[in-house]
Amino acid sequence: MLFMVVETFRGGQARPVYERAREQGRMIPEGLRYVDSWVTADFGRCYQLMECDDLTLLMTWVARWSDLVDFEIVPVVASAQASPLL
């Protein structure tokens, strides 16, 4: 299943997030797959596309970053898959 993860950097501070990522990597548990990400031009938010079959893996990853980031998680379906369903 695909999830669009909307990360809002606490206090609008992206630097601590990028510093931790440089030092510790993405800290993604095995079985959770990072697909791609985009950051807003003001560095206030990041949009990440993640994939997994076990929601607990996604929640484990969120917990590792929740001191620096507020999360909104939206299950998504690729447009090519949605069209036949409608």
Short mmCIF file of the N, C-alpha and C atoms (twelve columns), coordinates in Angstrom:
data_MODEL
# 
_entry.id   MODEL 
# 
loop_
_atom_site.group_PDB 
_atom_site.id 
_atom_site.type_symbol 
_atom_site.label_atom_id 
_atom_site.label_alt_id 
_atom_site.label_comp_id 
_atom_site.label_asym_id 
_atom_site.label_seq_id 
_atom_site.Cartn_x 
_atom_site.Cartn_y 
_atom_site.Cartn_z 
_atom_site.pdbx_PDB_model_num 
ATOM 1   N N  . MET A 1  0.841   -1.173 0.000   1 
ATOM 2   C CA . MET A 1  0.000   0.000  0.000   1 
ATOM 3   C C  . MET A 1  0.888   1.240  0.000   1 
ATOM 4   N N  . LEU A 2  0.427   2.273  -0.684  1 
ATOM 5   C CA . LEU A 2  1.167   3.537  -0.761  1 
ATOM 6   C C  . LEU A 2  0.609   4.549  0.234   1 
ATOM 7   N N  . PHE A 3  1.501   5.344  0.793   1 
ATOM 8   C CA . PHE A 3  1.120   6.391  1.732   1 
ATOM 9   C C  . PHE A 3  1.825   7.681  1.349   1 
ATOM 10  N N  . MET A 4  1.054   8.770  1.244   1 
ATOM 11  C CA . MET A 4  1.642   10.091 1.103   1 
ATOM 12  C C  . MET A 4  1.814   10.618 2.517   1 
ATOM 13  N N  . VAL A 5  3.051   10.867 2.883   1 
ATOM 14  C CA . VAL A 5  3.369   11.354 4.213   1 
ATOM 15  C C  . VAL A 5  3.681   12.840 4.096   1 
ATOM 16  N N  . VAL A 6  2.890   13.650 4.769   1 
ATOM 17  C CA . VAL A 6  3.117   15.086 4.782   1 
ATOM 18  C C  . VAL A 6  3.798   15.412 6.109   1 
ATOM 19  N N  . GLU A 7  5.036   15.861 6.014   1 
ATOM 20  C CA . GLU A 7  5.800   16.207 7.204   1 
ATOM 21  C C  . GLU A 7  5.851   17.722 7.330   1 
ATOM 22  N N  . THR A 8  5.492   18.221 8.485   1 
ATOM 23  C CA . THR A 8  5.648   19.642 8.781   1 
ATOM 24  C C  . THR A 8  6.759   19.755 9.812   1 
ATOM 25  N N  . PHE A 9  7.817   20.463 9.450   1 
ATOM 26  C CA . PHE A 9  8.959   20.592 10.338  1 
ATOM 27  C C  . PHE A 9  8.581   21.481 11.514  1 
ATOM 28  N N  . ARG A 10 8.791   20.984 12.713  1 
ATOM 29  C CA . ARG A 10 8.429   21.735 13.916  1 
ATOM 30  C C  . ARG A 10 9.177   23.059 13.964  1 
ATOM 31  N N  . GLY A 11 8.433   24.108 14.250  1 
ATOM 32  C CA . GLY A 11 9.016   25.437 14.309  1 
ATOM 33  C C  . GLY A 11 9.526   25.929 12.970  1 
ATOM 34  N N  . GLY A 12 9.108   25.256 11.894  1 
ATOM 35  C CA . GLY A 12 9.586   25.620 10.563  1 
ATOM 36  C C  . GLY A 12 11.061  25.351 10.372  1 
ATOM 37  N N  . GLN A 13 11.624  24.479 11.205  1 
ATOM 38  C CA . GLN A 13 13.061  24.222 11.206  1 
ATOM 39  C C  . GLN A 13 13.382  22.896 10.495  1 
ATOM 40  N N  . ALA A 14 13.828  22.989 9.275   1 
ATOM 41  C CA . ALA A 14 14.209  21.804 8.509   1 
ATOM 42  C C  . ALA A 14 15.624  21.327 8.873   1 
ATOM 43  N N  . ARG A 15 16.482  22.239 9.299   1 
ATOM 44  C CA . ARG A 15 17.892  21.903 9.543   1 
ATOM 45  C C  . ARG A 15 18.076  20.702 10.490  1 
ATOM 46  N N  . PRO A 16 17.400  20.642 11.655  1 
ATOM 47  C CA . PRO A 16 17.600  19.485 12.530  1 
ATOM 48  C C  . PRO A 16 17.219  18.155 11.870  1 
ATOM 49  N N  . VAL A 17 16.217  18.187 11.020  1 
ATOM 50  C CA . VAL A 17 15.793  16.971 10.323  1 
ATOM 51  C C  . VAL A 17 16.882  16.518 9.356   1 
ATOM 52  N N  . TYR A 18 17.410  17.447 8.588   1 
ATOM 53  C CA . TYR A 18 18.457  17.111 7.619   1 
ATOM 54  C C  . TYR A 18 19.754  16.699 8.314   1 
ATOM 55  N N  . GLU A 19 20.047  17.310 9.451   1 
ATOM 56  C CA . GLU A 19 21.248  16.915 10.194  1 
ATOM 57  C C  . GLU A 19 21.136  15.485 10.697  1 
ATOM 58  N N  . ARG A 20 19.971  15.137 11.273  1 
ATOM 59  C CA . ARG A 20 19.782  13.763 11.747  1 
ATOM 60  C C  . ARG A 20 19.837  12.776 10.581  1 
ATOM 61  N N  . ALA A 21 19.228  13.142 9.470   1 
ATOM 62  C CA . ALA A 21 19.240  12.260 8.306   1 
ATOM 63  C C  . ALA A 21 20.668  12.023 7.813   1 
ATOM 64  N N  . ARG A 22 21.489  13.069 7.829   1 
ATOM 65  C CA . ARG A 22 22.898  12.904 7.430   1 
ATOM 66  C C  . ARG A 22 23.643  11.977 8.389   1 
ATOM 67  N N  . GLU A 23 23.363  12.113 9.685   1 
ATOM 68  C CA . GLU A 23 24.074  11.338 10.708  1 
ATOM 69  C C  . GLU A 23 23.559  9.906  10.826  1 
ATOM 70  N N  . GLN A 24 22.234  9.719  10.710  1 
ATOM 71  C CA . GLN A 24 21.638  8.413  11.007  1 
ATOM 72  C C  . GLN A 24 20.887  7.790  9.839   1 
ATOM 73  N N  . GLY A 25 20.859  8.472  8.709   1 
ATOM 74  C CA . GLY A 25 20.092  7.963  7.580   1 
ATOM 75  C C  . GLY A 25 18.603  8.198  7.794   1 
ATOM 76  N N  . ARG A 26 17.800  7.570  6.978   1 
ATOM 77  C CA . ARG A 26 16.341  7.764  7.067   1 
ATOM 78  C C  . ARG A 26 15.714  6.999  8.230   1 
ATOM 79  N N  . MET A 27 16.439  6.070  8.805   1 
ATOM 80  C CA . MET A 27 15.963  5.262  9.940   1 
ATOM 81  C C  . MET A 27 14.681  4.498  9.594   1 
ATOM 82  N N  . ILE A 28 14.657  3.943  8.393   1 
ATOM 83  C CA . ILE A 28 13.491  3.212  7.904   1 
ATOM 84  C C  . ILE A 28 13.606  1.746  8.307   1 
ATOM 85  N N  . PRO A 29 12.577  1.201  8.961   1 
ATOM 86  C CA . PRO A 29 12.616  -0.221 9.303   1 
ATOM 87  C C  . PRO A 29 12.531  -1.093 8.048   1 
ATOM 88  N N  . GLU A 30 13.124  -2.249 8.128   1 
ATOM 89  C CA . GLU A 30 13.081  -3.196 7.012   1 
ATOM 90  C C  . GLU A 30 11.632  -3.548 6.711   1 
ATOM 91  N N  . GLY A 31 11.271  -3.488 5.432   1 
ATOM 92  C CA . GLY A 31 9.909   -3.770 5.008   1 
ATOM 93  C C  . GLY A 31 9.133   -2.518 4.636   1 
ATOM 94  N N  . LEU A 32 9.638   -1.354 5.062   1 
ATOM 95  C CA . LEU A 32 9.055   -0.067 4.659   1 
ATOM 96  C C  . LEU A 32 9.932   0.477  3.547   1 
ATOM 97  N N  . ARG A 33 9.312   0.891  2.449   1 
ATOM 98  C CA . ARG A 33 10.085  1.351  1.294   1 
ATOM 99  C C  . ARG A 33 9.841   2.823  1.029   1 
ATOM 100 N N  . TYR A 34 10.934  3.583  0.988   1 
ATOM 101 C CA . TYR A 34 10.906  4.983  0.586   1 
ATOM 102 C C  . TYR A 34 10.821  5.011  -0.935  1 
ATOM 103 N N  . VAL A 35 9.859   5.745  -1.496  1 
ATOM 104 C CA . VAL A 35 9.696   5.823  -2.941  1 
ATOM 105 C C  . VAL A 35 10.315  7.103  -3.485  1 
ATOM 106 N N  . ASP A 36 9.908   8.252  -2.935  1 
ATOM 107 C CA . ASP A 36 10.433  9.543  -3.394  1 
ATOM 108 C C  . ASP A 36 9.968   10.612 -2.422  1 
ATOM 109 N N  . SER A 37 10.541  11.814 -2.543  1 
ATOM 110 C CA . SER A 37 10.100  12.915 -1.685  1 
ATOM 111 C C  . SER A 37 10.296  14.255 -2.376  1 
ATOM 112 N N  . TRP A 38 9.552   15.240 -1.876  1 
ATOM 113 C CA . TRP A 38 9.593   16.612 -2.387  1 
ATOM 114 C C  . TRP A 38 9.518   17.539 -1.191  1 
ATOM 115 N N  . VAL A 39 10.254  18.636 -1.242  1 
ATOM 116 C CA . VAL A 39 10.262  19.620 -0.163  1 
ATOM 117 C C  . VAL A 39 9.723   20.936 -0.722  1 
ATOM 118 N N  . THR A 40 8.909   21.614 0.078   1 
ATOM 119 C CA . THR A 40 8.405   22.909 -0.365  1 
ATOM 120 C C  . THR A 40 9.561   23.900 -0.486  1 
ATOM 121 N N  . ALA A 41 9.375   24.894 -1.324  1 
ATOM 122 C CA . ALA A 41 10.439  25.872 -1.601  1 
ATOM 123 C C  . ALA A 41 10.867  26.638 -0.359  1 
ATOM 124 N N  . ASP A 42 9.974   26.757 0.629   1 
ATOM 125 C CA . ASP A 42 10.337  27.467 1.866   1 
ATOM 126 C C  . ASP A 42 10.902  26.526 2.932   1 
ATOM 127 N N  . PHE A 43 11.075  25.261 2.595   1 
ATOM 128 C CA . PHE A 43 11.618  24.235 3.490   1 
ATOM 129 C C  . PHE A 43 10.786  24.046 4.757   1 
ATOM 130 N N  . GLY A 44 9.495   24.288 4.654   1 
ATOM 131 C CA . GLY A 44 8.615   24.126 5.803   1 
ATOM 132 C C  . GLY A 44 7.960   22.754 5.872   1 
ATOM 133 N N  . ARG A 45 7.844   22.106 4.696   1 
ATOM 134 C CA . ARG A 45 7.195   20.792 4.625   1 
ATOM 135 C C  . ARG A 45 7.930   19.878 3.670   1 
ATOM 136 N N  . CYS A 46 7.736   18.604 3.922   1 
ATOM 137 C CA . CYS A 46 8.257   17.579 3.026   1 
ATOM 138 C C  . CYS A 46 7.124   16.610 2.735   1 
ATOM 139 N N  . TYR A 47 7.026   16.192 1.489   1 
ATOM 140 C CA . TYR A 47 6.044   15.199 1.059   1 
ATOM 141 C C  . TYR A 47 6.814   13.950 0.661   1 
ATOM 142 N N  . GLN A 48 6.529   12.851 1.344   1 
ATOM 143 C CA . GLN A 48 7.229   11.601 1.039   1 
ATOM 144 C C  . GLN A 48 6.216   10.539 0.635   1 
ATOM 145 N N  . LEU A 49 6.561   9.799  -0.383  1 
ATOM 146 C CA . LEU A 49 5.760   8.662  -0.785  1 
ATOM 147 C C  . LEU A 49 6.433   7.415  -0.237  1 
ATOM 148 N N  . MET A 50 5.699   6.679  0.587   1 
ATOM 149 C CA . MET A 50 6.221   5.474  1.230   1 
ATOM 150 C C  . MET A 50 5.323   4.297  0.855   1 
ATOM 151 N N  . GLU A 51 5.906   3.101  0.914   1 
ATOM 152 C CA . GLU A 51 5.147   1.899  0.569   1 
ATOM 153 C C  . GLU A 51 5.416   0.807  1.588   1 
ATOM 154 N N  . CYS A 52 4.349   0.140  2.026   1 
ATOM 155 C CA . CYS A 52 4.491   -1.013 2.915   1 
ATOM 156 C C  . CYS A 52 3.168   -1.758 3.004   1 
ATOM 157 N N  . ASP A 53 3.257   -2.985 3.465   1 
ATOM 158 C CA . ASP A 53 2.063   -3.799 3.680   1 
ATOM 159 C C  . ASP A 53 1.689   -3.869 5.155   1 
ATOM 160 N N  . ASP A 54 2.594   -3.422 6.018   1 
ATOM 161 C CA . ASP A 54 2.396   -3.503 7.467   1 
ATOM 162 C C  . ASP A 54 2.441   -2.094 8.042   1 
ATOM 163 N N  . LEU A 55 1.303   -1.578 8.446   1 
ATOM 164 C CA . LEU A 55 1.205   -0.213 8.949   1 
ATOM 165 C C  . LEU A 55 2.076   0.016  10.182  1 
ATOM 166 N N  . THR A 56 2.342   -1.024 10.950  1 
ATOM 167 C CA . THR A 56 3.187   -0.838 12.137  1 
ATOM 168 C C  . THR A 56 4.602   -0.405 11.752  1 
ATOM 169 N N  . LEU A 57 5.071   -0.792 10.579  1 
ATOM 170 C CA . LEU A 57 6.389   -0.350 10.118  1 
ATOM 171 C C  . LEU A 57 6.398   1.154  9.878   1 
ATOM 172 N N  . LEU A 58 5.334   1.655  9.270   1 
ATOM 173 C CA . LEU A 58 5.231   3.091  9.029   1 
ATOM 174 C C  . LEU A 58 5.162   3.846  10.357  1 
ATOM 175 N N  . MET A 59 4.399   3.331  11.303  1 
ATOM 176 C CA . MET A 59 4.272   3.982  12.606  1 
ATOM 177 C C  . MET A 59 5.587   3.938  13.393  1 
ATOM 178 N N  . THR A 60 6.360   2.874  13.230  1 
ATOM 179 C CA . THR A 60 7.680   2.796  13.861  1 
ATOM 180 C C  . THR A 60 8.581   3.887  13.325  1 
ATOM 181 N N  . TRP A 61 8.564   4.072  12.015  1 
ATOM 182 C CA . TRP A 61 9.377   5.117  11.393  1 
ATOM 183 C C  . TRP A 61 8.940   6.504  11.858  1 
ATOM 184 N N  . VAL A 62 7.622   6.743  11.900  1 
ATOM 185 C CA . VAL A 62 7.090   8.027  12.354  1 
ATOM 186 C C  . VAL A 62 7.565   8.327  13.783  1 
ATOM 187 N N  . ALA A 63 7.529   7.327  14.639  1 
ATOM 188 C CA . ALA A 63 7.952   7.524  16.036  1 
ATOM 189 C C  . ALA A 63 9.410   7.962  16.129  1 
ATOM 190 N N  . ARG A 64 10.242  7.510  15.220  1 
ATOM 191 C CA . ARG A 64 11.667  7.862  15.234  1 
ATOM 192 C C  . ARG A 64 11.909  9.322  14.883  1 
ATOM 193 N N  . TRP A 65 10.941  9.971  14.251  1 
ATOM 194 C CA . TRP A 65 11.093  11.355 13.805  1 
ATOM 195 C C  . TRP A 65 10.119  12.314 14.488  1 
ATOM 196 N N  . SER A 66 9.228   11.809 15.308  1 
ATOM 197 C CA . SER A 66 8.142   12.636 15.830  1 
ATOM 198 C C  . SER A 66 8.590   13.751 16.766  1 
ATOM 199 N N  . ASP A 67 9.823   13.733 17.222  1 
ATOM 200 C CA . ASP A 67 10.302  14.839 18.047  1 
ATOM 201 C C  . ASP A 67 10.642  16.064 17.206  1 
ATOM 202 N N  . LEU A 68 10.833  15.870 15.906  1 
ATOM 203 C CA . LEU A 68 11.219  16.963 15.012  1 
ATOM 204 C C  . LEU A 68 10.152  17.315 13.977  1 
ATOM 205 N N  . VAL A 69 9.201   16.404 13.768  1 
ATOM 206 C CA . VAL A 69 8.274   16.531 12.651  1 
ATOM 207 C C  . VAL A 69 6.857   16.185 13.104  1 
ATOM 208 N N  . ASP A 70 5.881   16.947 12.611  1 
ATOM 209 C CA . ASP A 70 4.471   16.579 12.752  1 
ATOM 210 C C  . ASP A 70 4.052   15.906 11.454  1 
ATOM 211 N N  . PHE A 71 3.296   14.820 11.561  1 
ATOM 212 C CA . PHE A 71 2.965   13.990 10.409  1 
ATOM 213 C C  . PHE A 71 1.478   13.997 10.097  1 
ATOM 214 N N  . GLU A 72 1.175   13.982 8.810   1 
ATOM 215 C CA . GLU A 72 -0.146  13.646 8.291   1 
ATOM 216 C C  . GLU A 72 0.094   12.508 7.312   1 
ATOM 217 N N  . ILE A 73 -0.645  11.427 7.458   1 
ATOM 218 C CA . ILE A 73 -0.443  10.251 6.608   1 
ATOM 219 C C  . ILE A 73 -1.737  9.962  5.860   1 
ATOM 220 N N  . VAL A 74 -1.618  9.898  4.530   1 
ATOM 221 C CA . VAL A 74 -2.781  9.692  3.678   1 
ATOM 222 C C  . VAL A 74 -2.540  8.464  2.805   1 
ATOM 223 N N  . PRO A 75 -3.358  7.412  2.954   1 
ATOM 224 C CA . PRO A 75 -3.252  6.293  2.021   1 
ATOM 225 C C  . PRO A 75 -3.629  6.778  0.625   1 
ATOM 226 N N  . VAL A 76 -2.843  6.413  -0.373  1 
ATOM 227 C CA . VAL A 76 -3.096  6.862  -1.745  1 
ATOM 228 C C  . VAL A 76 -3.057  5.683  -2.703  1 
ATOM 229 N N  . VAL A 77 -3.654  5.902  -3.870  1 
ATOM 230 C CA . VAL A 77 -3.677  4.932  -4.953  1 
ATOM 231 C C  . VAL A 77 -3.182  5.651  -6.200  1 
ATOM 232 N N  . ALA A 78 -2.356  5.000  -6.976  1 
ATOM 233 C CA . ALA A 78 -1.887  5.595  -8.229  1 
ATOM 234 C C  . ALA A 78 -3.081  5.860  -9.145  1 
ATOM 235 N N  . SER A 79 -3.023  6.953  -9.883  1 
ATOM 236 C CA . SER A 79 -4.131  7.324  -10.761 1 
ATOM 237 C C  . SER A 79 -4.473  6.212  -11.740 1 
ATOM 238 N N  . ALA A 80 -3.469  5.529  -12.255 1 
ATOM 239 C CA . ALA A 80 -3.699  4.438  -13.207 1 
ATOM 240 C C  . ALA A 80 -4.523  3.312  -12.572 1 
ATOM 241 N N  . GLN A 81 -4.376  3.113  -11.271 1 
ATOM 242 C CA . GLN A 81 -5.147  2.092  -10.579 1 
ATOM 243 C C  . GLN A 81 -6.542  2.592  -10.206 1 
ATOM 244 N N  . ALA A 82 -6.674  3.881  -9.970  1 
ATOM 245 C CA . ALA A 82 -7.958  4.441  -9.549  1 
ATOM 246 C C  . ALA A 82 -8.966  4.477  -10.696 1 
ATOM 247 N N  . SER A 83 -8.518  4.782  -11.881 1 
ATOM 248 C CA . SER A 83 -9.418  4.936  -13.016 1 
ATOM 249 C C  . SER A 83 -10.312 3.725  -13.239 1 
ATOM 250 N N  . PRO A 84 -9.780  2.499  -13.286 1 
ATOM 251 C CA . PRO A 84 -10.661 1.351  -13.519 1 
ATOM 252 C C  . PRO A 84 -11.650 1.108  -12.366 1 
ATOM 253 N N  . LEU A 85 -11.301 1.568  -11.179 1 
ATOM 254 C CA . LEU A 85 -12.189 1.366  -10.030 1 
ATOM 255 C C  . LEU A 85 -13.427 2.251  -10.111 1 
ATOM 256 N N  . LEU A 86 -13.293 3.359  -10.833 1 
ATOM 257 C CA . LEU A 86 -14.419 4.296  -10.932 1 
ATOM 258 C C  . LEU A 86 -15.194 4.059  -12.200 1 
# 
